[in-house]
CSV table of C-alpha atoms in Angstrom, one decimal:
chain,number,residue,atom,x,y,z
A,84,MET,CA,8.5,-24.1,48.2
A,85,PRO,CA,6.5,-26.6,48.6
A,86,SER,CA,3.0,-26.0,50.1
A,87,VAL,CA,2.8,-26.2,54.0
A,88,THR,CA,0.2,-29.4,53.5
A,89,VAL,CA,3.6,-31.3,52.0
A,90,LYS,CA,5.5,-29.9,55.2
A,91,LEU,CA,2.7,-30.5,58.2
A,92,TYR,CA,2.9,-34.8,56.0
A,93,SER,CA,5.7,-34.8,55.4
A,94,VAL,CA,6.2,-34.7,60.0
A,95,LEU,CA,4.2,-36.6,60.5
A,96,TYR,CA,5.3,-39.0,57.7
A,97,LYS,CA,8.7,-39.6,59.0
A,98,PHE,CA,7.3,-40.8,62.4
A,99,LEU,CA,6.0,-42.9,61.3
A,100,HIS,CA,8.2,-44.4,58.4
A,101,LYS,CA,11.2,-44.2,61.1
A,102,ARG,CA,9.7,-45.9,63.8
A,103,GLN,CA,8.2,-48.8,61.3
A,104,LEU,CA,12.2,-48.7,60.1
A,105,GLN,CA,13.5,-48.9,63.4
A,106,THR,CA,11.5,-51.6,64.7
A,107,LEU,CA,12.0,-53.6,61.7
A,108,SER,CA,15.5,-53.2,61.9
A,109,GLU,CA,16.3,-54.2,66.4
A,110,GLU,CA,13.6,-57.3,65.0
A,111,THR,CA,16.5,-58.2,62.1
A,112,HIS,CA,19.1,-58.2,65.0
A,113,LYS,CA,17.6,-59.7,67.7
A,114,PRO,CA,19.4,-63.7,68.3
A,115,ASP,CA,16.6,-65.1,67.0
A,116,SER,CA,16.1,-63.3,64.1
A,117,ASN,CA,16.8,-65.6,61.1
A,118,SER,CA,15.8,-62.0,58.7
A,119,SER,CA,19.5,-61.2,57.9
A,120,SER,CA,20.1,-64.7,56.6
A,121,ASN,CA,17.8,-63.8,54.3
A,122,SER,CA,15.9,-67.5,55.2
A,123,ASN,CA,12.7,-66.6,54.6
A,124,PRO,CA,11.7,-68.0,51.0
A,125,PHE,CA,8.1,-67.0,50.7
A,126,GLY,CA,8.6,-63.5,52.3
A,127,VAL,CA,5.3,-60.9,52.9
A,128,VAL,CA,4.4,-58.8,49.5
A,129,SER,CA,2.2,-55.9,52.0
A,130,ARG,CA,2.6,-54.6,55.7
A,131,PRO,CA,-0.8,-54.4,58.3
A,132,ASP,CA,0.0,-51.0,59.1
A,133,GLU,CA,-1.3,-49.8,55.5
A,134,SER,CA,-4.3,-49.3,54.1
A,135,VAL,CA,-5.0,-51.7,51.1
A,136,ALA,CA,-8.0,-51.1,48.1
A,137,ALA,CA,-11.0,-53.6,47.6
A,138,VAL,CA,-10.8,-54.8,44.1
A,139,ASN,CA,-13.2,-54.6,41.5
A,140,PRO,CA,-14.0,-57.1,38.6
A,141,THR,CA,-16.4,-54.4,36.9
A,142,PHE,CA,-15.6,-51.5,35.1
A,143,SER,CA,-17.4,-49.6,37.9
A,144,ASN,CA,-17.1,-45.9,38.8
A,145,ASP,CA,-13.8,-45.3,37.0
A,146,GLY,CA,-13.6,-47.6,34.3
A,147,VAL,CA,-10.8,-50.0,35.3
A,148,ALA,CA,-11.8,-53.7,37.0
A,149,THR,CA,-9.1,-54.9,39.1
A,150,LYS,CA,-7.7,-58.5,39.7
A,151,ASP,CA,-5.6,-59.9,42.3
A,152,LEU,CA,-3.0,-62.7,41.5
A,153,HIS,CA,-1.2,-65.2,43.6
A,154,VAL,CA,1.2,-66.2,40.1
A,155,ASP,CA,4.2,-68.5,42.7
A,156,PRO,CA,3.2,-71.2,44.6
A,157,LEU,CA,6.8,-70.9,45.9
A,158,THR,CA,6.2,-66.8,47.5
A,159,SER,CA,3.6,-64.4,48.0
A,160,LEU,CA,4.7,-62.5,44.7
A,161,SER,CA,1.2,-61.4,43.8
A,162,LEU,CA,0.3,-59.3,41.1
A,163,ARG,CA,-3.0,-56.7,40.9
A,164,ILE,CA,-4.0,-56.0,37.5
A,165,PHE,CA,-6.5,-53.0,36.1
A,166,LEU,CA,-7.6,-53.4,32.7
A,167,PRO,CA,-8.9,-50.2,31.5
A,168,ASP,CA,-13.1,-50.5,29.5
A,169,THR,CA,-11.2,-49.5,26.4
A,170,CYS,CA,-10.5,-53.2,25.8
A,171,LEU,CA,-14.4,-53.4,25.6
A,172,ALA,CA,-14.1,-50.7,22.2
A,173,ALA,CA,-13.8,-54.0,19.7
A,174,SER,CA,-15.2,-56.7,22.6
A,175,PRO,CA,-18.5,-55.9,23.3
A,176,ARG,CA,-19.3,-59.7,24.2
A,177,VAL,CA,-19.1,-60.9,27.7
A,178,ARG,CA,-19.6,-63.7,30.2
A,179,VAL,CA,-20.4,-64.0,33.7
A,180,LEU,CA,-19.8,-66.5,35.9
A,181,ASN,CA,-21.8,-67.9,38.6
A,182,PRO,CA,-19.1,-69.9,41.1
A,183,GLU,CA,-21.7,-71.9,42.2
A,184,SER,CA,-23.3,-73.4,39.0
A,185,GLY,CA,-20.7,-72.9,37.1
A,186,VAL,CA,-23.0,-71.5,34.4
A,187,TYR,CA,-22.6,-68.0,33.0
A,188,GLY,CA,-24.3,-65.3,33.8
A,189,GLY,CA,-24.4,-65.1,37.8
A,190,TYR,CA,-20.7,-63.7,38.6
A,191,GLY,CA,-20.5,-60.0,38.9
A,192,GLY,CA,-16.8,-59.4,37.3
A,193,TYR,CA,-15.5,-59.0,33.4
A,194,SER,CA,-14.9,-61.9,32.3
A,195,PRO,CA,-14.2,-62.1,28.3
A,196,LEU,CA,-15.8,-64.2,25.5
A,197,ASN,CA,-13.1,-65.8,24.3
A,198,ASP,CA,-10.0,-63.4,22.4
A,199,ARG,CA,-11.1,-63.6,18.5
A,200,ASN,CA,-11.6,-59.7,17.9
A,201,SER,CA,-10.5,-58.7,21.0
A,202,ARG,CA,-8.8,-55.5,21.1
A,203,LYS,CA,-4.8,-56.6,22.1
A,204,MET,CA,-3.7,-53.0,24.2
A,205,PRO,CA,-0.2,-52.8,25.4
A,206,VAL,CA,0.9,-54.2,28.7
A,207,ILE,CA,2.8,-51.6,31.5
A,208,LEU,CA,5.0,-53.6,34.5
A,209,GLN,CA,4.7,-51.4,37.7
A,210,PHE,CA,6.6,-51.8,41.0
A,211,HIS,CA,5.7,-49.7,43.8
A,212,GLY,CA,7.9,-48.0,46.1
A,213,GLY,CA,8.3,-48.0,49.8
A,214,GLY,CA,12.0,-47.8,49.7
A,215,PHE,CA,12.2,-52.0,49.4
A,216,VAL,CA,10.3,-53.1,52.9
A,217,ARG,CA,6.7,-51.2,52.7
A,218,GLY,CA,4.2,-50.3,49.9
A,219,SER,CA,2.4,-53.4,48.3
A,220,SER,CA,0.6,-53.6,44.8
A,221,ASP,CA,-2.6,-53.8,45.9
A,222,SER,CA,-2.2,-50.1,48.9
A,223,VAL,CA,-4.3,-47.7,48.3
A,224,GLY,CA,-1.7,-44.6,46.4
A,225,ASN,CA,-0.8,-47.6,44.0
A,226,ASP,CA,-4.1,-48.5,43.4
A,227,LEU,CA,-5.5,-44.7,42.0
A,228,PHE,CA,-2.0,-44.8,40.8
A,229,CYS,CA,-2.3,-47.6,38.3
A,230,ARG,CA,-5.9,-47.0,37.6
A,231,ARG,CA,-4.8,-43.4,36.9
A,232,VAL,CA,-2.1,-44.6,33.8
A,233,ALA,CA,-4.2,-47.4,33.1
A,234,LYS,CA,-6.8,-44.6,32.0
A,235,LEU,CA,-3.7,-42.5,29.8
A,236,CYS,CA,-2.2,-44.0,29.0
A,237,ASP,CA,-4.8,-46.4,27.4
A,238,ALA,CA,-2.6,-49.7,28.9
A,239,ILE,CA,-3.3,-52.9,31.1
A,240,VAL,CA,-1.0,-52.1,34.2
A,241,VAL,CA,0.5,-55.0,35.7
A,242,ALA,CA,1.5,-54.1,39.5
A,243,VAL,CA,3.9,-56.6,40.6
A,244,GLY,CA,3.4,-57.4,44.3
A,245,TYR,CA,7.3,-58.2,44.8
A,246,ARG,CA,8.9,-59.6,48.1
A,247,LEU,CA,9.7,-56.9,51.1
A,248,ALA,CA,12.1,-56.7,52.6
A,249,PRO,CA,14.5,-57.2,55.9
A,250,GLU,CA,11.8,-60.8,55.4
A,251,SER,CA,13.3,-61.6,51.5
A,252,ARG,CA,16.3,-59.2,51.2
A,253,TYR,CA,18.3,-58.8,48.0
A,254,PRO,CA,18.1,-60.2,45.5
A,255,ALA,CA,14.2,-61.6,46.0
A,256,ALA,CA,12.6,-58.5,45.3
A,257,PHE,CA,14.3,-58.1,41.8
A,258,GLU,CA,14.2,-62.0,40.7
A,259,ASP,CA,10.4,-61.5,41.6
A,260,GLY,CA,10.7,-58.2,39.2
A,261,VAL,CA,11.7,-60.9,36.6
A,262,LYS,CA,9.9,-63.7,37.5
A,263,VAL,CA,6.7,-61.9,36.4
A,264,LEU,CA,8.3,-60.8,33.2
A,265,ARG,CA,9.0,-64.8,32.6
A,266,TRP,CA,5.3,-65.2,33.1
A,267,LEU,CA,4.0,-62.8,31.8
A,268,GLY,CA,5.5,-64.7,28.3
A,269,LYS,CA,4.2,-67.7,29.7
A,270,GLN,CA,0.6,-66.7,29.8
A,271,ALA,CA,0.9,-65.5,26.0
A,272,ASN,CA,1.8,-68.7,25.3
A,273,LEU,CA,-0.4,-70.0,27.4
A,274,ALA,CA,-3.3,-68.6,25.1
A,275,GLU,CA,-1.5,-69.4,21.8
A,276,CYS,CA,-2.1,-72.7,23.0
A,277,GLY,CA,-4.9,-72.6,24.3
A,278,ARG,CA,-6.6,-70.2,20.5
A,279,SER,CA,-4.3,-73.9,18.5
A,280,VAL,CA,-6.3,-76.3,20.5
A,281,GLY,CA,-9.6,-74.0,20.3
A,282,ASN,CA,-9.4,-74.2,16.4
A,283,ARG,CA,-8.4,-77.6,15.6
A,284,ARG,CA,-11.9,-79.1,18.1
A,285,SER,CA,-13.9,-75.8,16.9
A,286,GLY,CA,-14.2,-78.2,13.5
A,287,GLY,CA,-16.2,-81.2,15.1
A,288,GLY,CA,-15.8,-82.1,18.1
A,289,ARG,CA,-16.7,-80.4,21.5
A,290,ASP,CA,-15.3,-76.9,21.8
A,291,VAL,CA,-12.7,-75.9,25.2
A,292,HIS,CA,-12.5,-72.2,25.8
A,293,MET,CA,-8.4,-71.4,26.2
A,294,TRP,CA,-8.8,-70.6,29.9
A,295,GLN,CA,-9.0,-74.7,31.1
A,296,ILE,CA,-5.1,-74.8,29.3
A,297,VAL,CA,-2.9,-74.6,32.1
A,298,ASP,CA,1.5,-75.8,31.9
A,299,THR,CA,3.2,-78.8,32.1
A,300,PHE,CA,2.3,-79.5,36.1
A,301,GLY,CA,-0.5,-77.4,36.2
A,302,ALA,CA,1.3,-74.3,38.1
A,303,SER,CA,-0.4,-71.7,35.8
A,304,ALA,CA,-3.2,-71.6,33.6
A,305,VAL,CA,-4.0,-69.0,31.4
A,306,GLU,CA,-5.1,-65.7,32.6
A,307,PRO,CA,-8.2,-64.8,30.8
A,308,TRP,CA,-8.0,-61.2,30.6
A,309,LEU,CA,-4.5,-61.3,29.3
A,310,ALA,CA,-5.5,-63.5,27.4
A,311,ALA,CA,-8.3,-61.6,25.3
A,312,HIS,CA,-6.3,-58.2,25.8
A,313,ALA,CA,-2.4,-58.5,26.1
A,314,ASP,CA,0.4,-57.7,23.7
A,315,PRO,CA,3.2,-58.5,25.1
A,316,SER,CA,5.5,-56.5,22.4
A,317,ARG,CA,4.6,-53.7,23.5
A,318,CYS,CA,5.7,-54.0,27.5
A,319,VAL,CA,6.7,-51.1,29.5
A,320,LEU,CA,8.4,-50.9,32.8
A,321,LEU,CA,7.3,-48.1,35.9
A,322,GLY,CA,9.1,-47.5,38.4
A,323,VAL,CA,7.9,-46.7,41.5
A,324,SER,CA,11.6,-45.0,44.0
A,325,SER,CA,12.7,-48.4,44.9
A,326,GLY,CA,10.4,-49.6,42.3
A,327,ALA,CA,12.3,-47.7,39.8
A,328,ASN,CA,15.3,-49.9,40.5
A,329,ILE,CA,14.4,-52.5,40.2
A,330,ALA,CA,12.0,-51.6,36.9
A,331,ASN,CA,16.0,-50.8,36.0
A,332,TYR,CA,16.9,-54.6,36.3
A,333,VAL,CA,14.6,-56.2,34.8
A,334,ALA,CA,15.3,-54.2,31.7
A,335,GLN,CA,18.6,-55.6,31.7
A,336,LYS,CA,17.7,-58.6,32.5
A,337,ALA,CA,15.3,-57.9,29.5
A,338,VAL,CA,17.8,-57.4,26.8
A,339,GLU,CA,20.1,-60.1,28.1
A,340,ALA,CA,17.6,-62.9,27.6
A,341,GLY,CA,16.6,-61.7,23.7
A,342,LYS,CA,14.6,-63.7,21.9
A,343,LEU,CA,14.7,-65.4,24.8
A,344,LEU,CA,11.3,-64.1,26.2
A,345,ASP,CA,8.9,-63.5,23.2
A,346,PRO,CA,6.3,-63.3,22.8
A,347,VAL,CA,7.5,-60.3,25.5
A,348,ARG,CA,9.6,-57.2,24.2
A,349,VAL,CA,11.1,-54.5,26.6
A,350,VAL,CA,10.0,-51.4,24.8
A,351,ALA,CA,10.7,-48.4,27.1
A,352,GLN,CA,10.9,-47.7,30.9
A,353,VAL,CA,9.5,-45.4,33.2
A,354,LEU,CA,12.7,-44.3,36.3
A,355,MET,CA,10.1,-42.0,38.5
A,356,TYR,CA,12.4,-40.5,41.2
A,357,PRO,CA,15.3,-43.5,41.5
A,358,PHE,CA,16.0,-44.8,44.8
A,359,PHE,CA,19.9,-44.3,43.6
A,360,PHE,CA,22.6,-43.8,46.5
A,361,GLY,CA,26.2,-44.0,46.9
A,362,SER,CA,29.6,-43.3,48.2
A,363,VAL,CA,30.4,-40.0,47.0
A,364,PRO,CA,27.4,-38.1,47.9
A,365,THR,CA,26.2,-35.8,45.5
A,366,ARG,CA,25.2,-31.6,45.3
A,367,SER,CA,21.4,-32.2,46.3
A,368,GLU,CA,22.1,-35.1,48.4
A,369,ILE,CA,24.5,-32.8,50.9
A,370,LYS,CA,22.5,-29.9,50.1
A,371,LEU,CA,18.5,-31.3,51.1
A,372,ALA,CA,19.6,-34.8,53.1
A,373,ASN,CA,16.9,-33.4,55.0
A,374,SER,CA,14.9,-33.1,52.8
A,375,TYR,CA,11.0,-33.8,52.5
A,376,LEU,CA,8.8,-37.6,53.3
A,377,TYR,CA,12.0,-39.7,52.7
A,378,ASP,CA,15.8,-38.8,54.2
A,379,LYS,CA,18.6,-39.4,53.9
A,380,ALA,CA,18.9,-41.0,57.0
A,381,MET,CA,15.7,-43.4,56.3
A,382,ALA,CA,17.3,-44.0,52.8
A,383,LEU,CA,20.3,-45.2,54.2
A,384,LEU,CA,18.4,-47.1,57.3
A,385,ALA,CA,16.4,-49.3,54.2
A,386,TRP,CA,19.2,-49.5,52.7
A,387,LYS,CA,21.2,-51.4,55.3
A,388,LEU,CA,17.4,-53.5,56.1
A,389,PHE,CA,18.1,-55.0,51.6
A,390,LEU,CA,21.0,-55.4,51.3
A,391,PRO,CA,22.7,-58.9,52.7
A,392,GLU,CA,25.3,-57.4,55.7
A,393,GLU,CA,27.8,-58.8,53.2
A,394,GLU,CA,27.2,-57.3,50.5
A,395,PHE,CA,26.7,-53.9,51.6
A,396,SER,CA,27.9,-51.5,49.4
A,397,LEU,CA,26.2,-48.0,48.4
A,398,ASP,CA,27.3,-48.3,45.6
A,399,HIS,CA,26.6,-52.0,45.5
A,400,PRO,CA,25.2,-52.4,41.4
A,401,ALA,CA,21.4,-52.8,43.0
A,402,ALA,CA,22.2,-48.9,44.4
A,403,ASN,CA,24.5,-47.4,42.3
A,404,PRO,CA,23.5,-48.2,38.4
A,405,VAL,CA,26.5,-45.3,37.1
A,406,ILE,CA,29.5,-46.9,38.0
A,407,PRO,CA,31.2,-48.2,34.9
A,408,GLY,CA,32.3,-51.8,34.0
A,409,ARG,CA,29.9,-53.8,35.4
A,410,GLY,CA,26.8,-55.3,33.5
A,411,LEU,CA,24.9,-53.7,30.7
A,412,PRO,CA,26.7,-51.7,28.6
A,413,LEU,CA,24.4,-47.6,29.0
A,414,LYS,CA,23.8,-48.5,25.1
A,415,TYR,CA,21.7,-51.3,25.0
A,416,THR,CA,19.2,-49.9,27.7
A,417,PRO,CA,15.9,-49.6,26.6
A,418,PRO,CA,14.2,-45.9,25.7
A,419,THR,CA,14.1,-44.4,29.4
A,420,LEU,CA,11.9,-42.0,30.7
A,421,THR,CA,13.4,-40.4,34.5
A,422,VAL,CA,11.4,-38.1,36.7
A,423,VAL,CA,12.3,-35.8,39.7
A,424,ALA,CA,11.4,-33.2,42.0
A,425,GLU,CA,13.4,-29.9,42.8
A,426,HIS,CA,12.7,-31.1,46.6
A,427,ASP,CA,14.6,-34.3,46.8
A,428,TRP,CA,17.9,-35.6,47.4
A,429,MET,CA,18.0,-38.6,45.0
A,430,ARG,CA,17.8,-36.6,42.2
A,431,ASP,CA,21.0,-35.5,41.0
A,432,ARG,CA,22.3,-39.2,41.0
A,433,ALA,CA,18.6,-40.2,38.5
A,434,ILE,CA,20.1,-37.5,36.5
A,435,ALA,CA,23.7,-38.2,36.1
A,436,TYR,CA,22.5,-41.7,35.5
A,437,SER,CA,19.7,-40.3,32.4
A,438,GLU,CA,23.2,-38.1,31.1
A,439,GLU,CA,24.9,-40.8,31.2
A,440,LEU,CA,22.0,-42.8,28.6
A,441,ARG,CA,22.0,-40.0,26.3
A,442,LYS,CA,26.0,-40.1,25.9
A,443,VAL,CA,25.5,-43.6,23.8
A,444,ASN,CA,22.6,-42.6,22.6
A,445,VAL,CA,19.8,-44.2,24.4
A,446,ASP,CA,16.2,-42.0,24.0
A,447,ALA,CA,16.5,-40.5,27.8
A,448,PRO,CA,14.4,-37.4,28.5
A,449,LEU,CA,13.9,-35.9,32.0
A,450,LEU,CA,10.9,-34.6,33.7
A,451,ASP,CA,11.7,-32.2,36.9
A,452,TYR,CA,9.3,-30.9,38.2
A,453,HIS,CA,9.3,-27.7,40.7
A,454,ASP,CA,8.5,-27.5,43.9
A,455,ALA,CA,8.4,-31.2,44.1
A,456,VAL,CA,8.7,-34.0,47.0
A,457,HIS,CA,10.1,-37.0,46.3
A,458,GLU,CA,7.0,-39.3,45.1
A,459,PHE,CA,4.5,-36.3,44.6
A,460,ALA,CA,2.4,-37.9,42.1
A,461,THR,CA,2.4,-41.8,43.7
A,462,LEU,CA,1.9,-40.7,47.4
A,463,ASP,CA,-1.9,-41.0,48.6
A,464,VAL,CA,-2.6,-38.2,50.0
A,465,LEU,CA,-0.9,-36.4,46.5
A,466,LEU,CA,-2.9,-38.0,44.0
A,467,LYS,CA,-5.0,-35.5,43.6
A,468,THR,CA,-2.9,-32.6,43.7
A,469,PRO,CA,-3.0,-30.3,39.7
A,470,GLN,CA,1.0,-31.5,40.3
A,471,ALA,CA,0.6,-35.3,39.7
A,472,GLN,CA,-2.0,-35.1,37.4
A,473,ALA,CA,0.5,-33.3,34.9
A,474,CYS,CA,3.1,-35.9,35.3
A,475,ALA,CA,1.4,-38.5,35.4
A,476,GLU,CA,-0.3,-37.2,31.4
A,477,ASP,CA,3.5,-36.7,31.0
A,478,ILE,CA,4.3,-40.2,31.2
A,479,ALA,CA,1.4,-41.1,29.5
A,480,ILE,CA,2.7,-38.5,25.8
A,481,TRP,CA,6.1,-40.3,25.3
A,482,VAL,CA,5.0,-43.4,26.4
A,483,LYS,CA,2.7,-43.5,23.3
A,484,LYS,CA,5.8,-43.0,21.5
A,485,TYR,CA,6.6,-47.1,22.1
A,486,ILE,CA,3.5,-48.4,22.5
A,487,SER,CA,2.3,-46.9,19.0
A,488,LEU,CA,0.2,-49.2,16.5
A,489,ARG,CA,2.8,-47.5,13.9
A,490,GLY,CA,5.0,-49.1,14.8
A,491,HIS,CA,7.9,-49.5,17.8
A,492,GLU,CA,10.6,-46.7,17.6
A,493,PHE,CA,13.7,-49.1,19.0
A,494,SER,CA,13.8,-52.6,19.0
A,495,TYR,CA,16.3,-55.5,20.2
């Protein structure tokens, strides 16, 4: 059974989260509210009551530098990049920029001198949980989890701050996930353009830094950390709870896009206790309906806030991926690691999805953790438990099969 601490925290968490869900629902149905019509394209990516971890562009403390970006001028879509200090192994020289004088030497954040001989690292796109209505890429819990993943996987983690419901209903969060994947490809292409320009000018004319290159309309400049260190051909998607639903959708869109996403290649995905639902209840949904931290009634309310009223169905493609005959055939799904917890009512549907993938010969192992609850490896108060650490290590072992430089075991 879960510890006494988990049980006590679960009571408090449920009380606060249910109240927030009810408040959002009441505001949505006010006569002057436009939330139900998905009329706020800019949206919000966090809630004011959530604790936020400060950004730190240096490798102090745990050896992971962070940076926040706002990547879409038309929406609130944002990112937090986690760069482990192992990127310096082949690129010891760094430059620092003084924002006042415009010369290098005063700014305390990491900035690569150039991308020549820089160590290239795989990229993990991470989607936080929160039932589509809360959570953020820069929350304390998500920040700690992404730092852990970056160190264990020896990879750049890009945490996606997607738009939340009910301000931005389906498909806003899913579209944000695809948008970030395309942005990653654009970054790689802009960086390559910068290298070409730099090579042409380094012969006799004035050299330029490649991160001064922008796209045609100036909407996207080269991000120096990614330009110097990211290898988008080794891209992994990692979704937590509702973020797992987004990751699974993005993986399908990546397969459909094929070479149009070049040089980005999604080589695997990790679904941590996915937020799947359905109209026909499973055994765990009946037995554990009132389970710890996040019960079935709370999930139902979250789905009502996320899906447009005219589209609401527990068998909606965003909620129930097991229903056959719609969307991309499962056999084209990238290798998928699924994580489930013993005391999580969502477990059976996640297990069923993993089984369906294995039936069509997709590498789809399942990690089932004893005495664990929903978000046991990602919730801020549980991150320091041995079980949370073990889960992150298990994920890293599997992920490294697909991001190893020895070659991809899967491609399409």
